[in-house]
Amino acid sequence: MRIVGRSVGALSARASLRAGEAWFLGDTLPLGSFTDTLGDLIDREAVQALESFAYDDDLRDLLPYVLDAHGPGSRASVMKDPGTQKSRQAKRSGGIFYTPSDVAEYIARETLGEPSSWPYPAPRVLDPSCGSGVFLKAVLDVTVSRTPELDRLAFVERSLHGIDVDPLAVEAACFVLLHECLATGWRRSDESPWSRWHRIRCNLCVADALTFQVAEPNDCADALARVRSRLDDGYLPPAAGQATPEGATTLFSEGRSLGNVFPALAAGADVVIGNPPYAKIGPRADAAALERRFTSLSARAVAGSDYFPAFVEMMWRLAKPGGSASGMVVPLSLACNRRSQLSTLRRAIVASGGRWRFAFFDREPHALFGEEVKTRNTIAFRQDGPSDAGSTTAEIETGPLRKWTSRQRSRLFDTIEFTPISDAGISITTGIPKLDGAESARVFGRLARLTSRLREMCSSVSSCLPADVGRGHADACVFVAGTAYNFLNVFRSHRNLPVQRAPWSASTVQSLEFSGEEQAARGFALLCSRISFWLWRVNEDGFHVSRSFLLGLPFNDRTFDKTEQDALTQLGTRLWDRVQSHQIISINGGRQTVAYRPDTGEEIRDEIDALVLDAIGVGPSFGEYLREFTRTVVTVDAPNGRQSRLRFC
């Protein structure tokens, strides 16, 4: 109360907590004074702390995070002060990662579209995991930027709705929106902030969003109208127990119908937006009901299922059919994890119809949620217009797995474009490919239709520790590290055993055994090609190199004639001879690894790529695309002075 009053100019720097409470509640004090229980000393110390920062536009932008109910608990704060570890663990266990404001604003802009596209005064928005109001504030900010004369309180009352299981987060969201409504137009003659706060609070519900569905409302619409009418008079006494003063149905309980709690959303929301929790659901008594409501949940496995797939389903289940838009930021696993829950979700996305767009974000050099929350993310958008009503097959658009530096952050969202992939005949059941441009979609579609697989060249596949590479393995083996970033770490048995500076890493590497040396050289060439690196970035998460990916590469000896096989054998042998002189020994966490960069033989890779592309019927222009793709992935921020001095490609 005191922070908001001080920020909007209603209170002076000397104002006490008691003065802030009196400003907020007016003369009513319906629940008695909270500050009476604190004492003057605590009041003075609190004011001193609250005046240690500036009440400016930066505070306005930070208010949803300032009012974070969990308090400090970032990775950096825990390292500096272990006493904050409890807060961090609370966030982690709840899967709570508060969305950066630029991410929320980007999603708000994309989902709201232009005002000229609205068939109504303003869209009715729902955030089913609203937290402290980051997305609701972003929607208000975007709308105000487009219509500066907007009556903010009227817009919030009509358009912004939120649900969250955390009552403190909901209270905070209400204060954040109140601050936005008072910041540009506070007058002492206005109705009390307490009354405005409660007008906004009618649009926020403490509940579990998983329990909601679009269904016929009961008599809550009339009850809510009576509550708002009483608030117009400036005062409404607190309810007795769970009932409203009129004895109507509870307004803020966990209703099964969205219209019971928000009558304006009885037919579904015009916009569904948010950042769901990234955590496991855990045991629930209503598991069977959730299975019936959500395709991506199975009653036998609800406890071990992730929350976010159910929230992705809300992008159409809580939205108005034939006239809605949705946007959410979720983990990258939506695109590349092959677990049953995610595969089922992707099938449900296709069956939901509409137009879907997916933007993907890596975690290095910099992460979408900041350096203290290293996650890989997907931003998913859905549009469902009148022409999409009844559609049973979604149109899918996608983009590359983006990497960026802090220098580029301010321009990041202005550069995002999407590539349609539905016409290329690409299925997203096993994963949503991260593609950039029509040519990449065409080539990927062609590769997806090939029946050849690298596994057919392998006589056996196993895993081993780095310390055991070459020991007890046939000479015709190719090893691949389980993680990668700027290149796939592919190698043969070490010619020169690396100098051991630390204990070997305990992370295993894949061992692919071939029938003979010539075939192993061909396998090495294929795994080191830029097209394999490209397919890895397109299909995987940009870090892990799975056995299924390696064995599923869409080429083997059947792809090439005898002359091409011989050429590929020679190229693989030459490349291994070349890269061995560029052995990279790294020590991370006190453990040693060794890597070999394939880009030390770029002209050999050119020949490998050209041979492979020709064999699969793809023109040489895609070789240029692969070179540029690899350069962009590796250098990230080319104008950066330090990086421009390094030779990556």
XYZ file of C-alpha atoms in Angstrom:
649
model
C 0.000 0.000 0.000
C 2.759 2.397 0.954
C 4.901 1.635 -2.147
C 1.986 2.234 -4.530
C 0.879 5.422 -2.780
C 4.407 6.796 -2.746
C 5.006 5.839 -6.384
C 1.873 7.582 -7.702
C 2.595 10.769 -5.721
C -0.164 10.373 -3.158
C 2.297 10.038 -0.257
C 5.443 11.964 0.656
C 8.866 10.506 1.405
C 8.125 10.981 5.111
C 4.858 9.059 5.005
C 4.679 6.182 7.474
C 3.257 2.716 6.864
C 0.258 3.870 8.881
C -0.188 6.784 6.491
C 0.043 4.424 3.526
C -2.628 2.190 4.998
C -4.881 5.153 5.766
C -4.468 6.452 2.170
C -5.318 3.067 0.722
C -8.299 2.249 2.968
C -9.661 5.753 3.439
C -11.846 6.238 6.480
C -13.379 2.797 6.394
C -10.626 0.580 7.906
C -13.067 -2.349 7.566
C -10.655 -4.908 9.013
C -8.930 -2.684 11.561
C -5.457 -1.211 11.251
C -2.665 -3.669 10.535
C -0.023 -1.086 11.402
C -1.344 -0.778 14.953
C 0.261 -4.137 15.652
C 3.719 -3.081 14.390
C 4.735 -0.220 16.637
C 6.428 3.059 15.775
C 9.981 1.695 15.692
C 9.224 -0.960 13.075
C 7.233 1.611 11.104
C 10.190 4.026 11.028
C 12.665 1.273 10.083
C 10.363 0.106 7.271
C 10.052 3.636 5.891
C 13.822 4.022 5.978
C 14.190 0.818 3.941
C 11.427 1.811 1.520
C 13.103 5.163 0.863
C 16.442 3.568 -0.039
C 15.446 3.326 -3.709
C 14.027 5.728 -6.274
C 10.329 5.901 -7.076
C 10.697 6.218 -10.827
C 9.837 4.441 -14.075
C 12.329 1.692 -13.275
C 10.385 0.845 -10.125
C 7.186 0.755 -12.165
C 8.738 -1.780 -14.535
C 10.124 -3.830 -11.652
C 7.027 -3.816 -9.447
C 5.831 -7.347 -10.407
C 9.264 -8.646 -9.393
C 9.565 -6.430 -6.283
C 6.307 -7.962 -5.039
C 7.466 -11.521 -5.791
C 6.044 -13.484 -2.867
C 9.030 -15.836 -2.733
C 11.568 -13.062 -2.219
C 15.150 -13.321 -3.442
C 16.217 -16.773 -4.447
C 18.205 -16.599 -7.659
C 21.274 -18.725 -8.260
C 23.540 -15.718 -7.783
C 21.860 -14.702 -4.511
C 22.214 -18.209 -3.105
C 25.918 -18.214 -3.954
C 26.343 -14.927 -2.096
C 23.958 -15.690 0.761
C 22.996 -19.308 1.476
C 20.221 -17.925 3.664
C 18.166 -17.279 0.505
C 18.363 -20.932 -0.531
C 14.928 -21.663 0.911
C 13.355 -19.083 -1.401
C 15.158 -20.512 -4.410
C 14.049 -24.031 -3.522
C 10.454 -22.817 -3.184
C 10.631 -21.377 -6.673
C 12.221 -24.494 -8.110
C 9.768 -26.907 -6.483
C 6.882 -24.860 -7.847
C 8.465 -24.502 -11.273
C 8.276 -20.717 -10.894
C 10.408 -18.671 -13.273
C 9.116 -15.115 -13.516
C 9.012 -13.875 -17.081
C 11.310 -11.006 -18.123
C 9.278 -7.962 -19.123
C 10.555 -7.880 -22.718
C 9.438 -11.485 -23.228
C 5.981 -10.716 -21.812
C 5.662 -7.584 -23.946
C 6.671 -9.452 -27.110
C 4.092 -12.175 -26.471
C 1.464 -9.540 -25.645
C 2.146 -7.626 -28.882
C 1.953 -10.759 -30.999
C -1.224 -12.113 -29.424
C -3.079 -8.787 -29.281
C -2.288 -7.919 -32.894
C -3.281 -4.495 -34.125
C -6.348 -2.703 -32.679
C -7.839 -2.514 -36.171
C -8.117 -6.323 -36.117
C -10.292 -6.392 -32.986
C -13.983 -7.019 -33.739
C -14.818 -5.543 -30.299
C -13.699 -2.582 -28.156
C -10.833 -4.603 -26.645
C -10.094 -8.316 -26.273
C -10.863 -10.141 -23.056
C -7.590 -11.603 -21.803
C -6.926 -14.559 -19.482
C -3.619 -15.503 -17.859
C -4.208 -18.897 -16.185
C -0.918 -18.675 -14.247
C -0.786 -14.934 -13.653
C 1.709 -14.839 -10.767
C 2.376 -11.243 -9.749
C 0.912 -9.852 -12.975
C 3.833 -9.635 -15.420
C 1.727 -10.619 -18.448
C -1.375 -8.676 -17.411
C 0.773 -5.563 -16.991
C 2.365 -6.221 -20.393
C -1.064 -6.406 -22.050
C -2.024 -3.105 -20.408
C 1.280 -1.469 -21.427
C 0.944 -2.589 -25.047
C -2.656 -1.392 -25.201
C -1.796 1.990 -23.666
C 1.073 2.455 -26.133
C -1.410 2.025 -28.988
C -4.308 3.952 -27.436
C -2.806 6.559 -25.057
C -6.222 7.990 -24.124
C -7.289 4.616 -22.696
C -9.255 4.584 -19.433
C -6.970 2.127 -17.686
C -9.287 1.083 -14.875
C -12.165 0.493 -17.264
C -9.881 -1.559 -19.526
C -8.575 -3.655 -16.630
C -12.106 -4.287 -15.353
C -13.379 -5.280 -18.755
C -10.424 -7.079 -20.267
C -7.814 -8.473 -17.844
C -8.406 -11.718 -15.938
C -5.975 -13.926 -14.048
C -5.830 -17.208 -12.138
C -3.078 -18.428 -9.816
C -2.809 -20.956 -7.003
C -0.723 -18.570 -4.877
C -2.909 -16.053 -2.966
C 0.052 -13.746 -2.298
C 0.856 -13.646 -6.016
C -2.754 -12.765 -6.842
C -2.754 -9.973 -4.239
C 0.507 -8.668 -5.710
C -0.904 -8.752 -9.250
C -3.830 -6.691 -8.040
C -1.467 -4.047 -6.598
C 0.577 -4.026 -9.819
C -2.533 -3.323 -11.916
C -3.799 -0.773 -9.373
C -0.485 1.055 -9.646
C -0.859 1.187 -13.433
C -4.367 2.586 -13.090
C -3.309 5.291 -10.610
C 0.107 6.209 -12.000
C -1.068 8.672 -14.660
C -4.311 9.929 -13.212
C -4.368 9.935 -9.409
C -6.545 12.678 -7.951
C -7.375 13.058 -4.283
C -11.047 13.436 -5.147
C -11.116 9.991 -6.731
C -12.736 6.968 -5.121
C -10.551 5.270 -2.563
C -7.675 3.089 -3.813
C -9.233 0.328 -1.694
C -12.358 0.434 -3.842
C -10.344 0.406 -7.075
C -8.232 -2.449 -5.777
C -11.343 -4.525 -5.166
C -12.768 -3.683 -8.574
C -9.598 -5.176 -10.066
C -9.629 -8.061 -7.579
C -12.961 -9.200 -9.027
C -10.995 -10.213 -12.143
C -8.398 -12.301 -10.291
C -8.998 -15.723 -8.827
C -6.990 -17.841 -6.388
C -7.534 -21.278 -7.870
C -6.015 -24.165 -9.802
C -6.359 -23.439 -13.516
C -6.331 -27.182 -14.270
C -9.861 -27.390 -12.835
C -11.372 -24.901 -15.285
C -13.159 -25.418 -18.565
C -15.439 -23.365 -20.777
C -18.983 -24.287 -19.722
C -22.291 -22.610 -19.008
C -22.045 -20.219 -16.018
C -24.489 -20.145 -13.123
C -25.878 -17.028 -11.423
C -22.426 -15.580 -10.675
C -22.780 -12.919 -13.358
C -25.615 -11.233 -11.438
C -23.777 -11.626 -8.128
C -20.641 -10.058 -9.560
C -22.686 -7.165 -10.981
C -24.113 -6.521 -7.520
C -20.618 -6.522 -6.002
C -19.392 -3.998 -8.577
C -22.440 -1.826 -7.938
C -21.669 -1.740 -4.222
C -18.055 -0.838 -5.015
C -19.303 2.107 -7.065
C -20.660 3.485 -3.796
C -17.144 3.319 -2.349
C -17.498 0.612 0.286
C -18.408 -3.046 0.528
C -18.076 -4.804 3.882
C -16.080 -8.024 3.988
C -17.977 -11.190 3.155
C -19.050 -13.520 5.929
C -17.284 -16.809 5.351
C -17.377 -18.016 1.753
C -20.679 -16.390 0.810
C -21.215 -12.982 -0.727
C -23.359 -10.471 1.246
C -26.261 -11.363 -1.041
C -25.840 -15.080 -0.298
C -25.093 -15.877 -3.927
C -22.777 -18.606 -5.161
C -19.151 -18.159 -4.127
C -17.397 -15.903 -6.614
C -13.806 -16.903 -6.087
C -13.942 -20.637 -5.454
C -12.396 -23.255 -7.706
C -15.314 -23.401 -10.121
C -15.376 -25.953 -12.903
C -16.836 -23.418 -15.326
C -14.707 -20.451 -16.371
C -17.930 -18.441 -16.641
C -18.743 -19.083 -12.972
C -15.752 -17.041 -11.886
C -15.428 -14.698 -14.871
C -18.862 -14.299 -16.487
C -17.329 -12.211 -19.288
C -15.334 -15.307 -20.315
C -18.291 -17.679 -20.380
C -17.732 -18.356 -24.097
C -13.943 -18.453 -23.701
C -11.217 -15.813 -23.642
C -10.314 -13.749 -26.694
C -6.650 -13.992 -25.635
C -4.959 -16.663 -23.485
C -1.467 -15.703 -22.438
C 1.133 -16.644 -19.851
C 4.086 -18.593 -18.505
C 2.963 -21.856 -16.857
C 4.863 -23.601 -14.058
C 7.801 -25.781 -15.149
C 7.278 -28.572 -12.604
C 5.735 -31.992 -12.113
C 2.054 -32.102 -11.214
C 2.407 -34.585 -8.365
C -0.288 -36.793 -6.781
C -3.858 -35.545 -7.250
C -7.221 -36.879 -6.175
C -8.789 -35.614 -9.418
C -6.343 -37.412 -11.744
C -9.135 -39.210 -13.588
C -10.994 -35.935 -14.192
C -7.816 -34.305 -15.489
C -7.284 -37.195 -17.894
C -10.754 -36.599 -19.323
C -10.108 -32.869 -19.647
C -6.555 -32.859 -21.066
C -5.256 -35.028 -23.881
C -1.660 -34.754 -22.645
C -2.466 -36.195 -19.196
C -2.936 -39.845 -18.355
C -4.624 -40.749 -15.065
C -2.028 -43.439 -14.402
C 0.812 -40.955 -14.893
C -0.550 -37.574 -13.802
C 1.757 -37.363 -10.778
C 4.869 -37.670 -12.963
C 3.558 -35.452 -15.756
C 4.646 -31.883 -16.402
C 2.263 -29.003 -15.787
C 3.071 -27.000 -18.889
C 1.527 -29.341 -21.541
C -1.873 -28.925 -19.866
C -1.424 -25.138 -19.978
C -0.541 -25.346 -23.675
C -3.858 -27.133 -24.160
C -5.543 -24.187 -22.423
C -4.433 -22.112 -25.430
C -7.445 -23.607 -27.199
C -9.503 -25.182 -24.407
C -10.044 -21.873 -22.544
C -10.073 -19.715 -25.700
C -13.093 -18.625 -27.691
C -13.508 -20.932 -30.712
C -13.168 -19.228 -34.069
C -11.997 -15.882 -32.681
C -9.034 -16.007 -30.345
C -5.267 -15.704 -30.066
C -2.911 -17.283 -27.541
C 0.733 -17.025 -26.580
C 2.835 -18.833 -23.975
C 6.498 -19.296 -23.126
C 7.296 -22.905 -22.229
C 10.345 -25.205 -22.100
C 12.114 -26.177 -25.332
C 11.136 -29.783 -24.614
C 7.800 -28.978 -26.279
C 9.712 -29.173 -29.562
C 12.263 -31.933 -29.088
C 11.424 -34.223 -26.167
C 10.131 -37.619 -27.336
C 8.420 -38.626 -24.085
C 4.871 -39.871 -24.498
C 3.346 -36.783 -22.853
C 5.078 -34.410 -25.287
C 4.402 -36.549 -28.367
C 0.737 -36.687 -27.356
C 0.701 -32.908 -26.868
C 2.146 -32.317 -30.337
C -0.535 -34.532 -31.876
C -3.153 -32.559 -29.940
C -1.689 -29.295 -31.253
C -2.131 -30.494 -34.833
C -5.676 -31.665 -34.123
C -6.588 -28.344 -32.441
C -6.509 -26.514 -35.770
C -5.698 -22.839 -36.195
C -2.341 -21.334 -37.064
C 0.567 -22.157 -34.757
C 3.925 -20.368 -34.703
C 6.925 -21.472 -32.654
C 10.052 -19.470 -31.762
C 12.949 -21.310 -30.086
C 15.656 -19.954 -27.765
C 18.971 -21.490 -26.725
C 20.534 -20.853 -23.300
C 24.031 -19.866 -24.439
C 25.695 -17.394 -24.724
C 22.678 -15.791 -23.005
C 19.357 -17.208 -21.839
C 15.839 -15.927 -22.420
C 15.052 -15.825 -18.679
C 18.400 -14.244 -17.808
C 21.718 -15.516 -16.610
C 20.364 -16.603 -13.232
C 17.755 -18.936 -14.768
C 19.434 -20.946 -17.511
C 16.585 -22.509 -19.488
C 15.984 -23.293 -23.149
C 12.587 -22.066 -24.225
C 9.826 -22.149 -26.803
C 7.419 -19.280 -27.354
C 4.238 -20.710 -28.855
C 1.525 -18.660 -30.562
C -1.881 -19.806 -31.754
C -4.404 -17.884 -33.821
C -7.912 -19.197 -34.369
C -9.920 -16.979 -36.686
C -13.409 -17.463 -38.131
C -11.956 -19.284 -41.136
C -10.296 -21.775 -38.759
C -13.501 -22.745 -36.961
C -13.952 -26.487 -37.195
C -10.468 -27.016 -38.618
C -8.946 -30.322 -37.535
C -5.425 -29.792 -38.863
C -3.251 -26.932 -37.687
C -1.032 -24.845 -39.921
C 2.480 -24.918 -38.437
C 5.186 -22.249 -38.706
C 8.550 -22.471 -37.024
C 11.930 -20.773 -36.675
C 15.569 -21.589 -35.867
C 17.033 -22.278 -32.425
C 18.216 -18.758 -31.648
C 21.469 -17.814 -29.964
C 22.319 -14.256 -29.037
C 24.452 -12.065 -26.790
C 23.394 -9.310 -24.409
C 24.380 -6.773 -27.069
C 21.634 -8.140 -29.302
C 18.912 -8.534 -26.663
C 17.176 -5.223 -27.399
C 16.728 -6.246 -31.047
C 16.062 -9.930 -30.458
C 12.274 -9.909 -30.755
C 12.233 -7.566 -33.753
C 14.196 -10.114 -35.800
C 11.933 -13.118 -35.251
C 10.372 -14.518 -38.411
C 8.544 -17.764 -39.040
C 8.732 -20.409 -41.766
C 5.603 -22.374 -42.814
C 6.309 -26.103 -42.787
C 2.902 -27.732 -43.307
C 3.166 -27.661 -47.110
C 6.518 -29.488 -46.909
C 4.719 -32.539 -45.540
C 6.547 -32.387 -42.194
C 5.001 -34.140 -39.193
C 5.615 -32.681 -35.732
C 4.666 -35.770 -33.712
C 8.275 -36.777 -33.055
C 9.375 -33.152 -32.759
C 8.871 -29.648 -34.090
C 11.793 -28.924 -36.452
C 13.575 -25.627 -35.858
C 13.788 -24.329 -39.430
C 14.759 -21.017 -40.985
C 13.482 -20.270 -44.482
C 11.587 -22.037 -47.241
C 14.654 -23.827 -48.619
C 15.500 -25.351 -45.243
C 11.893 -26.562 -44.895
C 11.988 -28.099 -48.379
C 15.282 -29.925 -47.724
C 14.183 -31.101 -44.274
C 10.944 -32.449 -45.735
C 12.936 -34.319 -48.373
C 15.275 -35.819 -45.762
C 12.324 -36.809 -43.566
C 10.954 -38.922 -46.417
C 14.191 -40.878 -46.896
C 14.161 -44.419 -45.540
C 17.926 -44.870 -45.159
C 19.304 -44.666 -41.615
C 22.858 -44.559 -40.303
C 22.061 -47.431 -37.946
C 22.143 -49.785 -40.936
C 25.893 -49.134 -41.258
C 26.612 -50.022 -37.623
C 27.354 -53.569 -36.550
C 26.983 -52.572 -32.890
C 26.369 -49.496 -30.751
C 27.429 -49.066 -27.149
C 28.673 -46.436 -24.731
C 31.960 -46.087 -22.902
C 33.825 -43.703 -20.639
C 36.268 -41.245 -22.241
C 39.135 -42.955 -20.404
C 38.254 -46.213 -22.210
C 38.110 -44.872 -25.769
C 39.945 -47.346 -27.973
C 40.439 -49.882 -25.178
C 38.755 -53.132 -26.051
C 37.025 -51.554 -29.037
C 37.405 -52.649 -32.629
C 39.548 -50.398 -34.797
C 36.513 -49.610 -36.946
C 34.811 -47.456 -34.285
C 33.649 -43.863 -34.307
C 32.996 -42.105 -31.009
C 30.574 -39.227 -30.419
C 30.368 -37.173 -27.212
C 26.986 -37.005 -25.506
C 26.856 -33.206 -25.525
C 27.738 -30.552 -28.069
C 27.364 -26.874 -28.781
C 29.267 -25.320 -31.700
C 30.162 -28.654 -33.262
C 29.530 -32.362 -32.821
C 32.525 -33.886 -31.078
C 33.182 -36.879 -33.378
C 36.467 -38.794 -33.198
C 38.241 -42.100 -33.730
C 40.643 -43.842 -31.351
C 43.192 -41.248 -30.254
C 46.405 -41.361 -32.282
C 48.178 -39.332 -29.612
C 46.778 -40.079 -26.174
C 45.861 -36.726 -24.583
C 48.017 -35.539 -21.724
C 46.004 -36.239 -18.602
C 45.803 -33.072 -16.532
C 42.854 -34.155 -14.410
C 40.650 -37.231 -13.893
C 38.713 -38.156 -16.999
C 35.099 -37.050 -17.312
C 32.530 -39.575 -16.117
C 30.140 -38.643 -18.944
C 29.919 -41.491 -21.424
C 30.438 -41.239 -25.180
C 28.638 -43.238 -27.875
C 30.683 -45.900 -29.624
C 29.504 -46.778 -33.140
C 31.206 -49.883 -34.510
C 31.324 -50.417 -38.284
C 32.130 -53.529 -40.304
C 35.533 -52.287 -41.406
C 37.914 -49.326 -41.611
C 36.550 -47.991 -44.899
C 32.987 -47.978 -43.615
C 34.134 -46.349 -40.359
C 35.856 -43.588 -42.362
C 32.586 -42.998 -44.246
C 30.649 -42.921 -40.978
C 33.133 -40.412 -39.559
C 32.753 -38.195 -42.641
C 28.953 -38.259 -42.449
C 28.885 -37.459 -38.726
C 31.328 -34.553 -39.222
C 29.378 -33.049 -42.119
C 27.643 -29.708 -41.739
C 24.370 -31.318 -42.760
C 24.557 -33.596 -39.676
C 25.316 -30.574 -37.481
C 22.374 -28.740 -39.059
C 20.022 -31.691 -38.498
C 21.174 -31.846 -34.881
C 20.295 -28.171 -34.325
C 16.987 -28.648 -36.148
C 15.900 -31.808 -34.302
C 17.555 -31.709 -30.882
C 17.832 -29.264 -27.969
C 21.169 -27.678 -28.925
C 23.086 -29.490 -26.188
C 22.424 -33.212 -25.875
C 23.451 -35.629 -28.629
C 21.197 -38.654 -28.302
C 21.842 -42.114 -29.641
C 18.478 -42.045 -31.416
C 19.522 -38.911 -33.299
C 22.849 -40.413 -34.406
C 21.364 -43.696 -35.562
C 18.434 -41.934 -37.211
C 20.547 -39.756 -39.529
C 18.917 -40.248 -42.962
C 21.850 -41.614 -44.933
C 24.030 -44.704 -45.085
C 25.915 -46.740 -47.698
C 22.687 -47.283 -49.679
C 22.518 -43.516 -50.230
C 25.704 -43.562 -52.352
C 26.961 -45.449 -55.395
C 30.353 -47.186 -55.337
C 32.256 -44.168 -56.670
C 30.653 -41.894 -54.060
C 31.385 -44.388 -51.293
C 35.061 -44.484 -52.248
C 35.216 -40.677 -52.316
C 33.513 -40.465 -48.936
C 35.994 -42.975 -47.496
C 38.929 -40.855 -48.652
C 37.348 -37.662 -47.319
C 36.715 -39.240 -43.914
C 40.304 -40.453 -43.694
C 41.689 -37.052 -44.692
C 39.477 -35.218 -42.235
C 40.486 -37.429 -39.296
C 44.164 -36.957 -40.195
C 43.589 -33.192 -40.234
C 41.623 -32.733 -37.013
C 43.986 -34.807 -34.870
C 46.500 -31.980 -34.954
C 43.873 -29.734 -33.313
C 43.158 -31.693 -30.168
C 41.286 -29.631 -27.553
C 41.695 -30.619 -23.905
C 39.246 -29.005 -21.478
C 38.837 -29.274 -17.728
C 35.355 -28.602 -16.356
C 34.420 -29.277 -12.766
C 37.808 -30.873 -12.221
C 37.191 -33.427 -15.001
C 39.028 -33.663 -18.310
C 37.499 -34.035 -21.760
C 39.035 -34.076 -25.237
C 37.456 -32.742 -28.413
C 38.285 -32.468 -32.109
C 36.862 -29.578 -34.115
C 35.756 -30.578 -37.622
C 35.987 -26.955 -38.800
C 39.777 -27.272 -38.921
C 39.186 -29.077 -42.221
C 36.620 -26.796 -43.802
C 37.544 -27.493 -47.428
C 37.178 -31.233 -46.732
C 33.764 -30.634 -45.170
C 32.810 -28.664 -48.293
C 33.502 -31.757 -50.361
C 31.631 -34.034 -47.954
C 28.582 -31.749 -47.948
C 28.610 -31.451 -51.741
C 28.799 -35.224 -52.135
C 25.962 -35.883 -49.662
C 23.694 -33.162 -51.060
C 24.180 -34.411 -54.599
C 23.438 -37.990 -53.560
C 20.122 -37.027 -51.923
C 19.100 -34.772 -54.803
C 19.592 -31.376 -53.167
C 21.175 -28.554 -55.164
C 24.568 -27.010 -54.325
C 22.946 -23.768 -53.123
C 22.068 -25.535 -49.899
C 25.776 -26.057 -49.291
C 26.105 -22.261 -49.140
C 23.201 -22.173 -46.698
C 24.928 -24.777 -44.487
C 28.167 -22.778 -44.422
C 26.338 -19.599 -43.445
C 24.195 -21.472 -40.924
C 27.289 -22.933 -39.218
C 29.079 -19.584 -39.206
C 26.066 -17.860 -37.642
C 25.596 -20.508 -34.956
C 29.258 -20.447 -33.971
C 29.984 -16.713 -34.072
C 26.541 -15.624 -32.758
C 27.403 -11.909 -32.574
C 29.820 -11.279 -35.465
C 30.409 -7.534 -34.777
C 31.634 -8.379 -31.294
C 35.322 -7.443 -31.263
C 36.609 -10.464 -29.412
C 34.719 -12.946 -31.559
C 35.679 -11.285 -34.843
C 39.338 -12.039 -34.098
C 38.637 -15.767 -33.779
C 38.605 -18.085 -36.762
C 35.601 -20.343 -36.320
C 34.889 -21.459 -39.856
